[in-house]
Coordinates of C-alpha atoms in Angstrom, one line a residue:
Chain V
M986 CA 47.0 98.1 105.9
A987 CA 46.5 96.7 102.5
E988 CA 44.8 93.4 102.4
K989 CA 46.9 90.5 101.2
K990 CA 45.7 89.4 97.8
K991 CA 44.6 85.8 97.9
S992 CA 46.8 83.9 95.5
E993 CA 44.9 82.1 92.8
K994 CA 46.0 78.8 91.6
E995 CA 46.7 78.7 87.9
P996 CA 44.9 75.9 86.1
D997 CA 47.1 73.0 85.0
I998 CA 47.8 72.2 81.4
T999 CA 45.3 70.2 79.2
F1000 CA 47.5 70.1 76.1
Y1001 CA 51.0 68.7 75.8
H1002 CA 52.8 70.6 74.2
P1003 CA 52.3 73.4 71.7
D1004 CA 56.0 73.4 70.8
L1005 CA 55.8 69.7 69.9
L1006 CA 52.3 69.0 68.6
E1007 CA 50.0 71.0 66.3
V1008 CA 46.4 70.2 65.9
P1009 CA 45.0 72.3 63.0
K1010 CA 41.3 73.1 63.2
N1011 CA 40.6 71.7 59.8
G1012 CA 43.4 69.2 59.3
L1013 CA 45.4 66.3 60.6
P1014 CA 47.6 66.7 63.7
Y1015 CA 51.4 66.7 63.1
L1016 CA 54.5 66.7 65.3
K1017 CA 57.0 69.6 65.0
G1018 CA 60.6 68.8 64.3
Y1019 CA 63.2 71.5 64.7
K1020 CA 66.0 72.0 62.2
C1021 CA 69.1 73.8 63.5
K1022 CA 69.9 76.7 61.1
K1023 CA 73.6 76.4 61.9
C1024 CA 74.3 72.7 61.4
G1025 CA 71.1 71.4 59.8
Q1026 CA 70.4 68.7 62.4
L1027 CA 66.7 67.9 62.8
D1028 CA 65.5 67.0 66.3
F1029 CA 62.4 66.1 68.2
P1030 CA 61.7 67.1 70.8
K1031 CA 63.0 70.7 70.5
L1032 CA 66.4 71.1 72.1
T1033 CA 67.7 74.5 72.8
P1034 CA 70.5 75.0 72.1
C1035 CA 71.2 72.4 69.4
P1036 CA 73.2 69.7 71.2
T1037 CA 75.5 69.2 68.3
C1038 CA 76.7 72.8 67.6
W1039 CA 75.0 74.9 70.2
G1040 CA 73.1 76.8 67.5
E1041 CA 70.2 78.7 68.9
E1042 CA 68.0 79.3 65.8
F1043 CA 65.7 76.7 64.4
E1044 CA 63.3 76.2 61.5
M1045 CA 60.1 74.3 62.4
V1046 CA 59.6 71.2 60.1
P1047 CA 56.4 69.2 60.2
L1048 CA 57.3 65.5 60.7
S1049 CA 55.9 62.6 58.9
R1050 CA 52.6 61.4 60.3
R1051 CA 53.4 57.7 59.6
G1052 CA 56.3 55.7 61.0
T1053 CA 57.4 52.1 61.9
L1054 CA 56.7 50.6 65.3
Y1055 CA 60.2 49.6 66.3
S1056 CA 59.2 48.0 69.6
F1057 CA 56.4 48.2 72.2
S1058 CA 55.2 46.9 75.6
D1059 CA 51.8 46.2 77.0
L1060 CA 52.1 47.6 80.6
Y1061 CA 50.0 46.0 83.3
I1062 CA 51.8 47.7 86.2
G1063 CA 52.3 51.4 85.4
Q1064 CA 52.9 54.8 86.8
P1065 CA 51.0 55.8 89.9
G1066 CA 47.7 57.2 88.8
L1067 CA 47.7 55.8 85.3
K1068 CA 45.0 53.2 84.5
T1069 CA 46.3 49.9 83.3
P1070 CA 46.8 48.2 81.0
Y1071 CA 48.3 50.8 78.6
I1072 CA 50.7 50.4 75.8
C1073 CA 53.9 52.3 75.0
G1074 CA 56.2 52.0 72.0
Y1075 CA 59.1 53.5 70.0
I1076 CA 58.1 54.8 66.6
D1077 CA 60.8 55.4 64.0
L1078 CA 60.0 58.2 61.5
P1079 CA 61.4 58.5 58.0
E1080 CA 63.3 61.6 59.2
N1081 CA 65.6 59.4 61.3
I1082 CA 63.9 60.3 64.5
R1083 CA 62.6 58.0 67.2
I1084 CA 59.5 58.9 69.2
F1085 CA 58.4 57.4 72.4
A1086 CA 54.7 57.5 72.7
M1087 CA 51.6 55.8 74.0
L1088 CA 49.8 53.6 71.5
K1089 CA 46.0 53.7 71.0
G1090 CA 44.6 50.2 70.6
E1091 CA 44.2 46.9 72.4
V1092 CA 46.9 44.9 74.2
N1093 CA 48.2 41.8 72.4
T1094 CA 47.6 43.3 69.0
F1095 CA 50.8 45.3 68.1
K1096 CA 53.7 43.8 66.3
C1097 CA 57.3 45.1 65.7
D1098 CA 57.9 46.8 62.3
E1099 CA 54.2 47.5 61.6
E1100 CA 53.2 50.8 60.3
V1101 CA 51.6 53.2 62.7
E1102 CA 50.1 56.7 62.3
L1103 CA 50.0 59.8 64.5
T1104 CA 46.8 60.6 66.4
T1105 CA 46.0 62.4 69.6
G1106 CA 44.4 61.4 72.9
P1107 CA 44.5 61.7 76.6
I1108 CA 47.8 60.5 78.1
R1109 CA 47.1 61.3 81.8
M1110 CA 45.0 63.4 84.1
N1111 CA 46.3 66.8 85.2
A1112 CA 46.4 68.3 88.7
D1113 CA 42.8 69.5 88.3
G1114 CA 41.5 66.1 87.3
L1115 CA 41.2 66.9 83.6
P1116 CA 42.7 64.9 80.8
I1117 CA 45.9 66.1 79.1
T1118 CA 45.9 65.7 75.3
S1119 CA 49.1 64.7 73.6
Y1120 CA 50.4 62.8 70.6
M1121 CA 49.8 59.0 70.4
F1122 CA 50.1 56.5 67.6
E1123 CA 47.7 53.9 66.3
K1124 CA 47.6 51.2 63.7
V1125 CA 47.2 52.4 60.1
Chain M
M708 CA 90.0 56.8 84.9
K709 CA 93.7 55.8 85.0
L710 CA 94.5 55.1 88.7
Q711 CA 97.4 57.2 89.8
R712 CA 98.5 54.7 92.3
D713 CA 97.5 51.2 93.5
V714 CA 94.2 51.0 95.4
Y715 CA 93.0 48.0 97.5
I716 CA 89.8 46.9 99.1
A717 CA 90.4 46.2 102.8
G718 CA 87.0 45.1 103.9
V719 CA 83.3 45.0 102.8
G720 CA 79.9 44.7 104.4
E721 CA 76.4 44.0 103.3
T722 CA 73.0 43.6 105.0
T723 CA 70.4 41.0 104.1
F724 CA 68.2 42.3 101.3
G725 CA 64.5 42.2 101.8
K726 CA 61.6 44.1 103.4
H727 CA 63.1 45.8 106.4
K728 CA 61.6 47.8 109.3
M729 CA 65.0 49.4 109.7
D730 CA 65.3 52.6 107.6
Y731 CA 68.1 53.3 105.1
D732 CA 70.4 54.9 107.8
E733 CA 70.3 51.9 110.1
L734 CA 70.9 49.6 107.2
G735 CA 73.7 51.8 105.9
R736 CA 75.3 51.9 109.3
L737 CA 75.2 48.1 109.7
A738 CA 76.9 47.6 106.3
A739 CA 79.4 50.4 106.9
F740 CA 80.4 49.1 110.4
Q741 CA 80.7 45.6 109.1
A742 CA 83.1 46.9 106.4
I743 CA 85.0 49.0 109.0
K744 CA 85.5 46.0 111.3
A745 CA 86.4 43.7 108.4
S746 CA 89.1 46.2 107.6
N747 CA 90.6 46.1 111.1
I748 CA 89.9 49.8 111.6
E749 CA 89.8 50.1 115.3
K750 CA 88.7 53.7 115.9
P751 CA 87.1 56.7 114.2
G752 CA 89.5 59.2 112.7
M753 CA 91.2 56.9 110.2
I754 CA 88.7 57.3 107.5
G755 CA 89.7 60.1 105.2
S756 CA 86.5 60.5 103.3
A757 CA 83.2 58.7 102.8
Y758 CA 80.7 58.7 99.8
V759 CA 77.1 57.5 100.2
G760 CA 74.8 56.4 97.4
N761 CA 71.1 56.8 97.8
A762 CA 68.3 57.7 95.4
H763 CA 65.0 58.2 97.2
N764 CA 65.4 58.6 100.9
G765 CA 65.9 62.3 101.4
I766 CA 68.7 64.7 102.2
V767 CA 72.0 64.4 104.1
T768 CA 71.6 60.6 103.9
G769 CA 75.4 60.0 104.4
Q770 CA 75.7 62.1 107.4
T771 CA 72.6 60.5 108.9
I772 CA 74.2 57.1 108.4
F773 CA 77.6 58.1 109.9
K774 CA 76.8 60.4 112.7
D775 CA 76.2 57.7 115.3
I776 CA 79.5 55.9 114.6
G777 CA 81.8 58.8 115.1
I778 CA 82.7 59.6 111.5
C779 CA 80.8 62.9 111.3
G780 CA 83.2 65.7 112.2
T781 CA 86.3 63.7 111.3
A782 CA 85.9 63.3 107.5
P783 CA 84.0 64.8 104.6
I784 CA 80.9 62.9 103.8
I785 CA 79.6 63.4 100.3
N786 CA 76.2 62.2 99.1
V787 CA 75.9 60.6 95.6
E788 CA 72.8 60.2 93.5
S789 CA 72.5 58.6 90.1
A790 CA 69.5 56.3 90.5
C791 CA 70.6 52.6 90.3
S792 CA 74.3 53.5 89.8
A793 CA 74.6 55.5 93.0
G794 CA 76.2 52.9 95.3
A795 CA 78.8 51.9 92.8
M796 CA 79.5 55.5 92.0
A797 CA 80.1 56.2 95.7
V798 CA 82.7 53.4 95.7
H799 CA 84.3 54.9 92.6
L800 CA 84.7 58.2 94.2
A801 CA 86.3 56.7 97.3
I802 CA 88.8 54.9 95.0
K803 CA 89.5 58.2 93.3
D804 CA 90.4 59.9 96.5
V805 CA 92.9 57.2 97.4
A806 CA 94.2 56.9 93.8
C807 CA 94.9 60.6 93.7
G808 CA 96.6 60.6 97.1
L809 CA 94.0 62.8 98.7
T810 CA 93.4 60.1 101.4
E811 CA 95.0 56.9 102.6
L812 CA 91.6 55.3 103.4
S813 CA 88.1 56.1 102.2
M814 CA 84.8 54.3 102.0
G815 CA 81.8 54.0 99.6
V816 CA 78.4 53.0 100.9
G817 CA 75.1 52.4 99.2
A818 CA 71.9 52.3 101.2
E819 CA 68.2 52.4 100.4
N820 CA 64.9 51.6 102.0
H821 CA 62.0 51.6 99.5
T822 CA 59.4 49.6 101.3
L823 CA 58.8 52.0 104.2
R824 CA 57.9 54.7 101.7
R825 CA 56.8 53.2 98.5
K826 CA 53.2 52.2 97.5
S827 CA 53.3 48.7 96.1
G828 CA 51.8 48.0 92.7
T829 CA 53.4 50.9 90.8
A830 CA 56.5 51.0 88.6
F831 CA 59.7 53.0 88.9
M832 CA 59.8 55.9 86.4
P833 CA 62.0 58.8 85.4
A834 CA 61.2 62.2 86.8
M835 CA 58.0 64.0 85.5
N836 CA 60.1 66.6 83.6
D837 CA 61.2 63.7 81.3
I838 CA 59.2 63.6 78.1
E839 CA 58.9 59.8 78.2
A840 CA 57.7 59.8 81.8
V841 CA 54.9 62.3 80.8
H842 CA 53.9 59.8 78.2
G843 CA 53.7 56.8 80.6
G844 CA 57.3 55.7 80.4
V845 CA 58.4 53.3 83.3
M846 CA 61.6 51.3 83.7
T847 CA 59.7 48.0 83.3
G848 CA 58.4 49.2 80.0
K849 CA 61.9 50.3 78.8
Y850 CA 63.3 46.8 79.4
A851 CA 60.2 45.1 78.1
M852 CA 60.6 46.9 74.8
R853 CA 64.1 45.6 74.6
A854 CA 62.8 42.1 75.2
T855 CA 60.0 42.5 72.6
R856 CA 62.5 43.5 70.0
Y857 CA 65.0 40.8 71.0
M858 CA 62.4 38.1 70.7
Y859 CA 61.2 39.5 67.4
E860 CA 64.7 39.5 65.9
T861 CA 66.0 36.3 67.3
G862 CA 63.0 34.1 67.9
A863 CA 63.8 33.8 71.6
T864 CA 60.8 33.0 73.8
I865 CA 59.6 34.0 77.2
E866 CA 60.7 30.5 78.4
D867 CA 64.2 31.5 77.3
L868 CA 64.1 34.7 79.3
A869 CA 62.9 32.7 82.3
L870 CA 66.1 30.7 82.3
I871 CA 67.9 33.8 83.6
S872 CA 65.7 34.0 86.7
Q873 CA 66.0 30.3 87.2
K874 CA 69.8 30.3 87.0
N875 CA 70.3 33.4 89.3
R876 CA 67.9 32.2 92.0
R877 CA 69.5 28.8 91.9
H878 CA 72.9 30.5 92.5
A879 CA 71.4 32.3 95.5
T880 CA 69.9 29.1 97.0
H881 CA 72.2 29.2 100.1
N882 CA 72.9 32.9 100.1
P883 CA 71.3 34.3 103.3
H884 CA 71.5 37.9 101.9
A885 CA 69.2 37.2 99.0
S886 CA 65.4 37.6 99.1
F887 CA 64.3 35.3 96.3
R888 CA 66.2 32.1 96.2
G889 CA 66.0 28.4 95.4
E890 CA 64.4 26.4 92.7
Y891 CA 61.8 28.1 90.5
S892 CA 60.3 26.2 87.6
I893 CA 60.1 27.8 84.2
E894 CA 56.3 27.4 84.4
E895 CA 56.2 29.3 87.7
I896 CA 58.3 32.1 86.3
I897 CA 56.4 32.6 83.1
N898 CA 52.9 32.1 84.7
S899 CA 53.6 34.7 87.4
R900 CA 51.7 38.0 87.1
M901 CA 52.3 39.9 83.9
V902 CA 54.1 43.2 84.7
A903 CA 55.1 44.5 81.2
Y904 CA 54.8 42.1 78.4
P905 CA 56.9 39.9 78.0
L906 CA 58.3 40.4 81.5
T907 CA 56.4 38.6 84.3
L908 CA 56.8 39.2 88.0
H909 CA 59.5 36.6 88.5
Q910 CA 61.5 38.2 85.7
C911 CA 61.7 41.5 87.5
C912 CA 63.9 42.5 90.5
G913 CA 61.9 42.8 93.7
V914 CA 61.4 46.2 95.5
V915 CA 63.4 45.6 98.7
D916 CA 65.7 47.4 101.2
G917 CA 69.4 46.9 101.9
A918 CA 72.9 48.3 102.0
G919 CA 76.4 47.5 101.0
A920 CA 79.8 49.1 102.0
V921 CA 83.3 49.0 100.7
V922 CA 86.5 50.3 102.4
V923 CA 89.4 51.2 100.0
C924 CA 92.9 52.2 100.9
S925 CA 96.5 52.6 99.7
R926 CA 99.2 49.9 99.6
D927 CA 100.8 51.3 102.8
M928 CA 97.5 51.3 104.6
I929 CA 96.6 47.8 103.6
K930 CA 99.9 46.6 105.2
K931 CA 99.3 48.8 108.3
L932 CA 95.9 47.3 108.7
G933 CA 97.3 43.8 108.5
I934 CA 94.8 42.7 105.8
Q935 CA 95.6 39.1 104.8
K936 CA 93.6 39.0 101.6
P937 CA 93.9 42.4 99.9
V938 CA 91.8 42.8 96.8
K939 CA 93.2 45.1 94.1
I940 CA 91.2 47.6 92.1
R941 CA 92.1 47.0 88.5
G942 CA 89.7 49.4 87.0
S943 CA 86.8 51.7 88.0
V944 CA 84.9 53.5 85.2
V945 CA 81.9 55.8 85.4
T946 CA 80.2 57.1 82.2
S947 CA 77.2 59.1 81.3
G948 CA 74.8 57.9 78.6
P949 CA 75.1 59.3 75.1
Y950 CA 72.0 61.4 74.2
H951 CA 70.4 61.0 70.8
N952 CA 66.8 60.6 69.7
R953 CA 67.6 58.6 66.6
P954 CA 66.6 55.1 65.8
R955 CA 69.1 52.7 67.5
D956 CA 69.5 49.0 68.2
I957 CA 68.0 48.5 71.7
T958 CA 69.1 44.8 71.7
G959 CA 72.4 46.4 72.4
D960 CA 73.2 49.0 75.0
D961 CA 75.5 51.8 74.0
I962 CA 76.6 52.9 77.4
T963 CA 77.3 49.3 78.7
E964 CA 79.3 48.6 75.5
M965 CA 81.3 51.8 76.0
T966 CA 81.9 51.4 79.7
S967 CA 82.9 47.7 79.5
S968 CA 85.4 48.5 76.7
M969 CA 86.9 51.3 78.8
L970 CA 87.2 49.0 81.8
Y971 CA 88.9 46.2 79.8
E972 CA 91.4 48.7 78.5
E973 CA 92.0 50.3 81.9
S974 CA 92.4 47.0 83.7
G975 CA 94.3 45.1 81.0
I976 CA 91.9 42.3 81.6
G977 CA 89.8 41.0 78.7
P978 CA 86.2 39.8 78.8
K979 CA 87.2 36.1 78.5
E980 CA 89.4 36.4 81.6
V981 CA 86.6 37.4 83.9
D982 CA 85.7 34.6 86.4
I983 CA 82.6 36.1 88.0
L984 CA 80.4 38.9 87.1
E985 CA 77.6 40.8 88.9
L986 CA 75.6 42.8 86.4
H987 CA 72.5 44.9 86.2
D988 CA 70.0 42.0 85.9
A989 CA 67.1 44.2 87.1
F990 CA 65.0 42.3 84.4
T991 CA 65.8 38.9 82.7
I992 CA 66.3 40.5 79.3
A993 CA 69.1 42.8 80.6
E994 CA 71.4 39.9 81.6
L995 CA 70.9 38.2 78.2
L996 CA 71.8 41.4 76.3
Y997 CA 74.7 42.3 78.5
Y998 CA 76.6 39.0 77.8
E999 CA 76.9 40.4 74.2
C1000 CA 77.4 44.0 75.2
M1001 CA 80.3 43.1 77.5
Q1002 CA 81.8 40.8 74.8
L1003 CA 81.5 37.6 76.9
C1004 CA 80.2 36.1 73.7
E1005 CA 79.7 37.3 70.1
K1006 CA 76.8 39.5 69.2
G1007 CA 73.7 37.4 68.7
E1008 CA 75.0 34.5 70.7
G1009 CA 73.8 35.5 74.2
L1010 CA 71.1 32.9 74.3
K1011 CA 73.5 30.2 73.2
F1012 CA 76.0 31.3 75.9
L1013 CA 73.2 30.9 78.5
R1014 CA 71.9 27.6 77.2
D1015 CA 75.4 26.1 76.9
G1016 CA 75.9 26.8 80.6
Q1017 CA 78.6 29.4 80.1
A1018 CA 77.1 31.8 82.6
T1019 CA 76.9 29.3 85.5
Y1020 CA 79.2 27.0 87.6
G1021 CA 81.8 25.4 85.4
G1022 CA 81.2 27.8 82.5
Q1023 CA 83.3 30.6 81.1
C1024 CA 82.1 33.2 83.6
V1025 CA 79.7 32.7 86.5
V1026 CA 77.3 35.5 86.0
S1027 CA 75.3 36.7 89.1
P1028 CA 77.0 34.3 91.5
R1029 CA 75.3 36.0 94.5
G1030 CA 72.0 35.6 92.7
G1031 CA 72.0 39.0 91.1
M1032 CA 69.3 41.6 91.5
L1033 CA 66.7 39.0 90.4
S1034 CA 67.5 37.2 93.8
Y1035 CA 68.5 40.1 96.0
G1036 CA 65.9 42.6 94.8
H1037 CA 67.1 46.0 94.0
P1038 CA 67.2 48.9 96.5
I1039 CA 68.4 51.2 93.8
G1040 CA 71.0 53.3 95.7
A1041 CA 72.4 50.2 97.5
S1042 CA 72.9 47.6 94.8
G1043 CA 76.1 48.9 93.2
A1044 CA 78.0 48.8 96.5
A1045 CA 76.5 45.5 97.5
Q1046 CA 77.6 43.9 94.2
I1047 CA 81.2 44.8 94.9
A1048 CA 80.9 43.6 98.5
A1049 CA 79.6 40.2 97.3
N1050 CA 82.4 39.9 94.7
V1051 CA 85.1 40.6 97.3
K1052 CA 83.7 37.8 99.5
Q1053 CA 83.8 35.4 96.5
L1054 CA 87.4 36.3 95.8
R1055 CA 88.2 35.7 99.4
G1056 CA 86.4 32.3 99.5
E1057 CA 84.0 33.5 102.2
C1058 CA 80.7 32.6 100.6
N1059 CA 79.8 29.5 102.6
G1060 CA 77.2 27.5 100.7
Y1061 CA 77.3 29.6 97.5
Q1062 CA 81.1 29.9 96.9
V1063 CA 82.2 29.6 93.3
E1064 CA 84.8 26.9 92.9
P1065 CA 87.6 27.0 92.1
I1066 CA 87.9 30.3 94.0
P1067 CA 87.7 33.0 91.4
R1068 CA 90.6 35.4 90.8
V1069 CA 88.9 38.1 88.6
A1070 CA 85.6 39.7 89.4
M1071 CA 83.7 42.3 87.5
S1072 CA 80.6 44.4 88.4
H1073 CA 78.2 46.5 86.4
V1074 CA 75.3 48.8 87.3
T1075 CA 73.6 51.3 85.1
G1076 CA 71.4 54.1 86.4
G1077 CA 68.3 56.0 85.3
G1078 CA 65.8 55.8 82.5
L1079 CA 66.5 59.2 81.0
S1080 CA 64.8 59.8 77.6
G1081 CA 67.2 59.9 74.6
T1082 CA 69.7 57.6 76.5
E1083 CA 69.7 53.9 77.1
H1084 CA 70.7 54.8 80.7
A1085 CA 71.8 58.1 82.3
A1086 CA 74.8 56.5 84.0
C1087 CA 76.9 53.3 84.0
T1088 CA 79.5 52.3 86.6
M1089 CA 81.8 49.2 86.3
H1090 CA 84.6 47.8 88.5
M1091 CA 87.2 45.2 87.9
I1092 CA 88.9 43.7 91.0
T1093 CA 91.4 40.8 91.5
R1094 CA 92.9 38.8 94.3
D1095 CA 96.2 40.2 95.4
W1096 CA 97.8 37.7 97.7

C-alpha cells in the first residue's frame, strides 16, 4: 500500500501583488494601470474583463507616482491583528484614478489635498507571521 | 420596483437592542412572534413566505428562528445577506411576494447577535478578498474619511458632528429598545475615546444584538385580520452600488442619492413631505451627509438644517425619532427591519414616551450595506410607508 504523501503547506505571500505593483531592482516602484484595448478605459486595480465593454485584452500602463491626498483617517481601532494607530487615505492620481492605501507617516500630520508619493512598506503580517509588502503613500 | 398591487403592514415586532445572552435565533423568534401576534395571526399556516436577514451568525439562520414556532414545513423560508442592508432587504422581498400575488401574507425579519461571537476592540471590515480590506480598510475609516473631507470643505467641526449623537440619544431618552439614551454633553461625546479621527466612540454606533420583524399582506388579508391601523407600503427600493474607481465626491453618496430619488418617484411622495425618517446613522457624519443626499435640504446645507432644528421635534422632518443606530446600536442584519418596525409604531401612535407629535403620517427608512471597494456601499434599501386609516 502506497504511503500517503504528507501534504506540505504552501508558504503565504510576502508581496502584494505582482499584477498591481512593480518594484524594479534599480528604480522607483510604480503601480500598474491596465488600459482596455477595446474601449481604452484605464483601470486600477486590474479588472478582467473590462467592466465597461467586457474587453479581455489590456495594455499595462505605469501610473503616476505622485498624487493628491483626497481624504484620510488616523485609525485607532483597526482590523483584528493590525497594530494601531495606522493611517489610511484616498489618493487621486492624474490619470483620473483613485487609490485606497495606507499612508506612511505620523498621525495628526496629514492634510486633505496635499501631494503624496508612492512608496512601499509592510501592510500586514501573513499567515506565516512574515510581513506582506505592498504599495503605500507618503508625504513628498 | 413598481408594486403590482397594494401591500400593507399588519404588525411589527422588535426586541430591546443591547448586549444579549440570547442568540440571534431567540431574538429573531421574539421579534417575529411579536409581529405575528400584533397582526392577529392566530395559528401557523397563514404565512405564505418568510425572509430573514442576518450577516454573521451562520447558516440556515431563518429556519433556525422559525422552526420552534411552527412555520418550518408550512412556508418557504429564505435567508438574505447584504451586510447592514439585510433586514430591510428581507422586508422588501416579503413585500414583493405579496405585491406580485405570490402570497397573501409574508414576513421579513432581521436578527443578529454580535456580542456572543465578536472580540471587542476591533472594527468591522469588508471580506479579505477586498483590495481595500487587505490594505487596512475598515468601516469606521471609510466614514471617517468622509468626515475629514466634509470638515475640510465646509469648515464643520467635531463639535458639529457631535450634535447628531446628542440629538439622536435625546430622542431615545424614553425608548426602552435603545441601548444608549438620554442627555450626552458635547464635551462627553468629543472627549470619548478616538476610534477613527474625527470619529470618537460616542459618534459610532454600538456593537449590540437585537431583532426586528414586519408582517406584510394584501388588502383582502388586512381586512380579514381585522387590523384597525393598516400601514400602506408606498415604495420599497433595493439598489446595488455603482462600481467605479475614479475620484468622486464622498461628501455625497451616489447610492443613497439614487435610491432616494427612485423611492420618491415610486411613492409619489417628495422629500419635504416626509414626517419621520430612520436612516443609516452608523456614524454621526453619515446622518449629516444624508440630509443632503436625500434632498431634505440643499447640497451644502446639511449643517444648517441640523442647527436650525429641522431634524428634530417641531422641524421639517424628525430624523432618527427612535434614536437611530447611534442610540440603538447596530446589529447589522437586524437594523433595517427594526427601523421599519419603529416607524410603524410611530405612525400608529404607540411610542409611549418618545412619540413624535403630531402623530406622523409619512415615514421613510434607509439602510445601506457593505463597504465594498470601488463603491460607496454595496447595497441600499429604502422604504416609504404611510398611515392608511
